Short mmCIF file of C-alpha atoms in Angstrom, two decimals:
data_model
loop_
_atom_site.label_atom_id
_atom_site.label_comp_id
_atom_site.label_asym_id
_atom_site.label_seq_id
_atom_site.Cartn_x
_atom_site.Cartn_y
_atom_site.Cartn_z
CA VAL A 22 -16.96 1.83 23.34
CA ALA A 23 -17.76 1.87 19.56
CA ALA A 24 -17.27 5.33 17.42
CA MET A 25 -20.10 7.07 16.38
CA GLU A 26 -19.28 7.25 12.49
CA SER A 27 -21.69 9.73 10.66
CA PRO A 28 -22.21 9.48 7.42
CA ARG A 29 -19.83 12.56 6.35
CA ARG A 30 -16.94 11.07 8.06
CA ASP A 31 -17.48 7.37 6.23
CA PHE A 32 -18.23 9.30 2.96
CA TYR A 33 -14.62 8.31 1.62
CA PHE A 34 -14.33 4.76 2.36
CA ARG A 35 -17.69 3.84 1.52
CA ASN A 36 -17.18 5.16 -2.04
CA LEU A 37 -13.51 4.62 -2.52
CA ARG A 38 -13.93 2.75 -5.49
CA TRP A 39 -15.32 6.13 -7.12
CA LEU A 40 -12.39 8.02 -5.90
CA LEU A 41 -9.90 5.69 -7.37
CA PHE A 42 -11.53 5.76 -10.61
CA PRO A 43 -9.96 8.10 -12.14
CA LEU A 44 -6.26 7.42 -10.68
CA LEU A 45 -6.85 3.79 -12.56
CA LEU A 46 -7.41 5.24 -15.51
CA ILE A 47 -4.20 7.41 -15.36
CA VAL A 48 -2.53 4.22 -14.71
CA PHE A 49 -3.87 2.02 -17.50
CA GLY A 50 -3.17 5.33 -19.66
CA GLY A 51 -0.01 5.29 -18.31
CA PHE A 52 0.52 1.88 -19.22
CA ALA A 53 -0.67 2.31 -22.64
CA PRO A 54 2.43 1.33 -25.43
CA PHE A 55 3.00 4.66 -26.92
CA ARG A 56 3.93 5.89 -23.53
CA GLU A 57 7.61 5.37 -22.43
CA PRO A 58 7.94 4.69 -18.97
CA SER A 59 9.59 6.76 -16.35
CA ALA A 60 12.29 4.47 -15.65
CA GLU A 61 13.28 4.17 -19.07
CA ARG A 62 13.69 8.08 -19.17
CA PHE A 63 15.63 8.40 -15.56
CA ALA A 64 17.84 5.26 -17.15
CA ARG A 65 18.76 7.68 -19.95
CA LEU A 66 19.16 10.99 -17.81
CA LEU A 67 21.59 8.82 -15.18
CA ASP A 68 23.81 7.56 -18.58
CA GLY A 69 23.98 10.75 -19.84
CA TYR A 70 24.94 12.49 -16.95
CA ALA A 71 26.72 9.93 -14.73
CA GLY A 72 27.99 7.69 -17.57
CA GLY A 73 28.37 3.91 -16.31
CA PRO A 74 29.25 0.67 -18.22
CA SER A 75 26.09 0.92 -20.86
CA LEU A 76 22.57 2.20 -20.68
CA ASP A 77 21.10 -1.26 -19.75
CA PHE A 78 23.08 -1.05 -16.34
CA TRP A 79 21.26 1.86 -15.55
CA ARG A 80 17.74 0.67 -16.73
CA HIS A 81 18.66 -2.79 -14.37
CA ALA A 82 19.54 -0.34 -11.45
CA VAL A 83 16.35 1.79 -12.01
CA TYR A 84 14.09 -0.83 -12.17
CA GLY A 85 15.70 -3.02 -9.22
CA LEU A 86 14.80 -0.03 -7.50
CA THR A 87 11.49 0.66 -8.79
CA ALA A 88 11.19 -3.40 -7.50
CA ALA A 89 12.57 -2.26 -4.38
CA PHE A 90 9.86 0.12 -3.24
CA ILE A 91 7.10 -1.84 -4.25
CA ALA A 92 8.57 -4.81 -2.00
CA LEU A 93 9.04 -2.00 0.69
CA GLY A 94 5.29 -1.19 0.14
CA ALA A 95 4.56 -4.62 0.28
CA LEU A 96 6.20 -5.69 3.62
CA TRP A 97 4.76 -2.33 5.41
CA ARG A 98 1.07 -3.60 4.44
CA THR A 99 1.84 -7.25 5.16
CA TRP A 100 3.24 -6.16 8.92
CA GLY A 101 0.24 -4.02 9.35
CA SER A 102 -1.91 -6.44 7.90
CA SER A 103 -0.75 -9.43 10.08
CA TYR A 104 -1.86 -7.45 13.23
CA LEU A 105 -4.72 -5.68 11.93
CA GLY A 106 -6.47 -8.74 9.88
CA THR A 107 -6.96 -8.64 6.03
CA ASN A 108 -10.85 -8.60 6.27
CA VAL A 109 -10.34 -5.09 8.04
CA VAL A 110 -7.85 -3.79 5.78
CA GLN A 111 -9.76 -4.59 2.32
CA ASP A 112 -12.92 -3.46 4.22
CA ARG A 113 -14.75 -0.48 2.88
CA GLN A 114 -16.26 0.54 6.19
CA MET A 115 -13.93 2.84 8.15
CA HIS A 116 -13.28 0.72 11.37
CA THR A 117 -12.33 2.97 14.53
CA ASP A 118 -13.48 0.92 17.58
CA ARG A 119 -10.32 -0.99 18.22
CA LEU A 120 -6.78 0.43 18.10
CA VAL A 121 -3.95 -1.68 17.30
CA GLY A 122 -0.56 -0.36 19.12
CA ASP A 123 1.37 -3.60 18.14
CA GLY A 124 4.10 -4.26 15.27
CA PRO A 125 4.52 -1.45 13.03
CA TYR A 126 1.80 0.89 15.28
CA ARG A 127 4.40 1.24 17.47
CA ARG A 128 6.57 3.25 15.02
CA THR A 129 3.78 5.09 12.95
CA ARG A 130 0.18 5.00 13.47
CA ASN A 131 -0.39 4.33 9.36
CA PRO A 132 2.00 1.55 8.06
CA LEU A 133 -0.94 0.68 5.75
CA TYR A 134 -0.75 3.92 4.08
CA PHE A 135 3.05 4.40 4.13
CA GLY A 136 3.24 1.30 2.99
CA ASN A 137 0.70 2.53 -0.08
CA MET A 138 2.88 5.36 -0.74
CA LEU A 139 6.30 3.42 -1.35
CA MET A 140 4.42 1.09 -3.51
CA VAL A 141 2.80 4.09 -5.40
CA LEU A 142 5.75 5.36 -5.83
CA GLY A 143 7.80 2.26 -7.33
CA LEU A 144 4.96 1.64 -9.67
CA GLY A 145 4.97 5.18 -10.99
CA PHE A 146 8.48 4.62 -12.36
CA LEU A 147 6.53 1.98 -14.51
CA LEU A 148 4.17 4.86 -15.94
CA SER A 149 4.86 8.12 -17.92
CA PRO A 150 5.89 10.97 -16.00
CA MET A 151 3.29 12.52 -16.20
CA ALA A 152 1.09 9.99 -14.77
CA LEU A 153 3.27 9.35 -12.20
CA ALA A 154 2.94 12.82 -10.90
CA ILE A 155 -0.77 13.13 -11.12
CA LEU A 156 -1.12 9.21 -9.75
CA PHE A 157 1.27 10.15 -6.61
CA VAL A 158 -0.01 13.48 -5.85
CA GLY A 159 -3.67 12.03 -5.97
CA MET A 160 -2.69 9.11 -3.79
CA TRP A 161 -1.30 11.57 -1.42
CA ILE A 162 -4.60 13.66 -1.18
CA LEU A 163 -6.89 10.57 -0.75
CA VAL A 164 -4.60 8.89 2.19
CA ARG A 165 -4.73 12.34 4.04
CA LEU A 166 -8.73 12.47 3.79
CA PHE A 167 -8.67 8.87 4.69
CA ILE A 168 -6.29 9.63 8.03
CA ARG A 169 -7.99 12.84 8.87
CA ASP A 170 -11.39 11.02 8.77
CA GLU A 171 -9.90 7.75 10.79
CA GLU A 172 -8.46 10.60 13.70
CA ALA A 173 -11.58 12.38 14.59
CA GLY A 174 -13.45 8.80 14.97
CA PHE A 175 -10.30 7.05 17.19
CA GLU A 176 -10.43 10.34 19.10
CA GLU A 177 -14.18 10.04 19.80
CA SER A 178 -13.82 6.37 20.76
CA GLY A 179 -10.53 6.19 22.62
CA GLY A 180 -10.39 9.76 23.99
CA GLU A 181 -7.53 10.46 26.10
CA SER A 182 -5.86 7.21 25.55
CA TYR A 183 -5.80 7.82 21.43
CA ARG A 184 -4.64 11.48 22.09
CA ALA A 185 -1.70 9.99 24.29
CA TYR A 186 -1.14 7.96 21.32
CA ARG A 187 -1.27 10.41 18.81
CA SER A 188 0.97 12.39 20.65
CA ALA A 189 3.52 9.34 21.18
CA VAL A 190 3.32 7.61 17.62
CA PRO A 191 4.30 9.57 14.31
CA ARG A 192 1.52 10.00 12.14
CA MET A 193 2.83 8.59 8.71
CA PHE A 194 7.08 8.90 8.21
CA PRO A 195 7.86 5.70 10.95
CA SER A 196 10.49 6.27 13.51
CA TRP A 197 13.19 3.96 13.50
CA ARG A 198 12.77 2.99 17.45
CA ALA A 199 9.35 1.77 18.75
CA ARG A 200 7.53 4.74 20.37
CA ILE A 201 5.29 3.06 22.94
CA PRO A 202 5.74 -0.55 24.80
CA ALA A 203 4.61 -3.87 23.28
CA ALA A 204 0.85 -4.72 23.94
CA GLY A 205 1.33 -8.16 23.29
CA ALA A 206 -0.52 -8.92 20.49
CA ARG A 207 0.61 -11.85 18.26
CA PRO A 208 0.98 -11.07 14.65
CA ARG A 209 -0.59 -14.07 11.75
CA TRP A 210 1.94 -13.13 9.08
CA LEU A 211 0.66 -16.30 6.60
CA GLN A 212 -2.67 -14.31 6.60
CA GLY A 213 -0.43 -11.11 6.27
CA PHE A 214 1.23 -12.01 3.35
CA CYS A 215 -1.32 -13.90 1.88
CA GLY A 216 -3.25 -11.04 2.20
CA GLU A 217 -0.91 -8.55 0.25
CA ALA A 218 0.10 -11.51 -2.09
CA LEU A 219 -1.00 -9.72 -5.34
CA LEU A 220 1.47 -6.77 -3.82
CA TRP A 221 4.50 -9.27 -3.77
CA MET A 222 3.88 -10.45 -6.99
CA LEU A 223 4.12 -7.24 -8.45
CA ALA A 224 6.98 -6.49 -6.82
CA ILE A 225 8.18 -9.55 -8.00
CA TYR A 226 7.25 -9.50 -11.47
CA VAL A 227 9.23 -6.33 -11.83
CA ALA A 228 11.99 -7.54 -10.11
CA ALA A 229 12.47 -10.22 -12.68
CA MET A 230 12.04 -7.46 -15.00
CA ALA A 231 15.06 -5.63 -13.46
CA ALA A 232 16.98 -9.05 -14.30
CA THR A 233 15.92 -9.31 -17.60
CA LEU A 234 15.19 -6.49 -19.40
CA ASN A 235 12.27 -8.37 -21.00
CA PRO A 236 8.65 -7.76 -20.32
CA VAL A 237 7.42 -9.81 -23.10
CA TRP A 238 8.86 -12.88 -21.41
CA LEU A 239 7.10 -11.70 -17.89
CA HIS A 240 4.04 -10.74 -19.76
CA ASP A 241 3.36 -14.60 -20.87
CA ARG A 242 3.72 -15.63 -17.42
CA LEU A 243 1.65 -12.52 -15.51
CA LEU A 244 -1.36 -14.92 -15.68
CA TRP A 245 0.61 -17.69 -13.59
CA GLY A 246 1.68 -15.02 -11.08
CA LEU A 247 -2.19 -14.23 -11.07
CA ALA A 248 -3.44 -17.79 -10.35
CA ILE A 249 -1.45 -18.03 -7.59
CA ALA A 250 -1.99 -14.81 -5.75
CA ILE A 251 -5.15 -14.27 -6.17
CA PRO A 252 -6.34 -17.87 -4.47
CA LEU A 253 -4.07 -16.84 -1.58
CA PHE A 254 -6.03 -13.61 -0.78
CA ILE A 255 -9.43 -14.74 -0.98
CA TRP A 256 -8.07 -17.52 1.72
CA ALA A 257 -6.57 -14.61 3.61
CA ARG A 258 -10.15 -12.71 3.79
CA TYR A 259 -12.03 -15.92 4.10
CA SER A 260 -9.54 -17.05 7.05
CA THR A 261 -9.58 -13.56 9.27
CA LYS A 262 -13.49 -13.12 8.68
CA LYS A 263 -13.91 -16.93 10.24
CA GLN A 264 -11.53 -15.88 13.04
CA ALA A 265 -13.16 -12.54 13.80
CA SER A 266 -16.69 -14.51 14.10
CA ALA A 267 -15.57 -16.91 16.47
CA ALA A 268 -13.90 -14.23 18.33
CA GLY A 269 -17.32 -12.52 18.52
CA LYS A 270 -19.42 -15.41 19.68
CA ALA A 271 -17.07 -16.29 22.27
#
């Protein structure tokens, strides 16, 4: 039975673009040329307290850690998207009529949001410290609001079965081992990867910056990455929508 979704419950999903707009302003403000990235300050802090071969050593390490956080976020989102479908992941409407209990959903109820927070933490190192703090706290608040509304919808549609799932699987931070048996769903890894291609491009971009410490060289090649990632993302959305439509007609 599909969940009865009240306009109030769906408010945050329907108005996602306006809720994210202030955070995006902070991101672009944090990227401003006169703003020193948190990664640079952190590298200098480590160099001052821990020492080491050189400041560049710590810059390589900090930017490498930044790339790792973004890549881990992309991995969790790719894993979740491969089971849920890119058309559902990117939809502005809240979906609480189907509960997925395979893949990462056996370890955390919200692998996509967990991936978001990892990505935001990594991205924040490229921003000024104040922008990092505001972005992380703001995204955490939005994620909590989304989860609250989704859980209310799932409980309404799933009843006792969802309550059993909720009691077994952690809300956000993943368990090391699966908390429920596999339901037998097969992941669509190619669609999941293509649906998160922009995040993977960002992770590769930051990893290359960690290796070269040359952002100018990378900026010149950013458009090439976008030219590859955007068509992959569009294909993933079209492919999953087509499959969903075919399944609905069957």
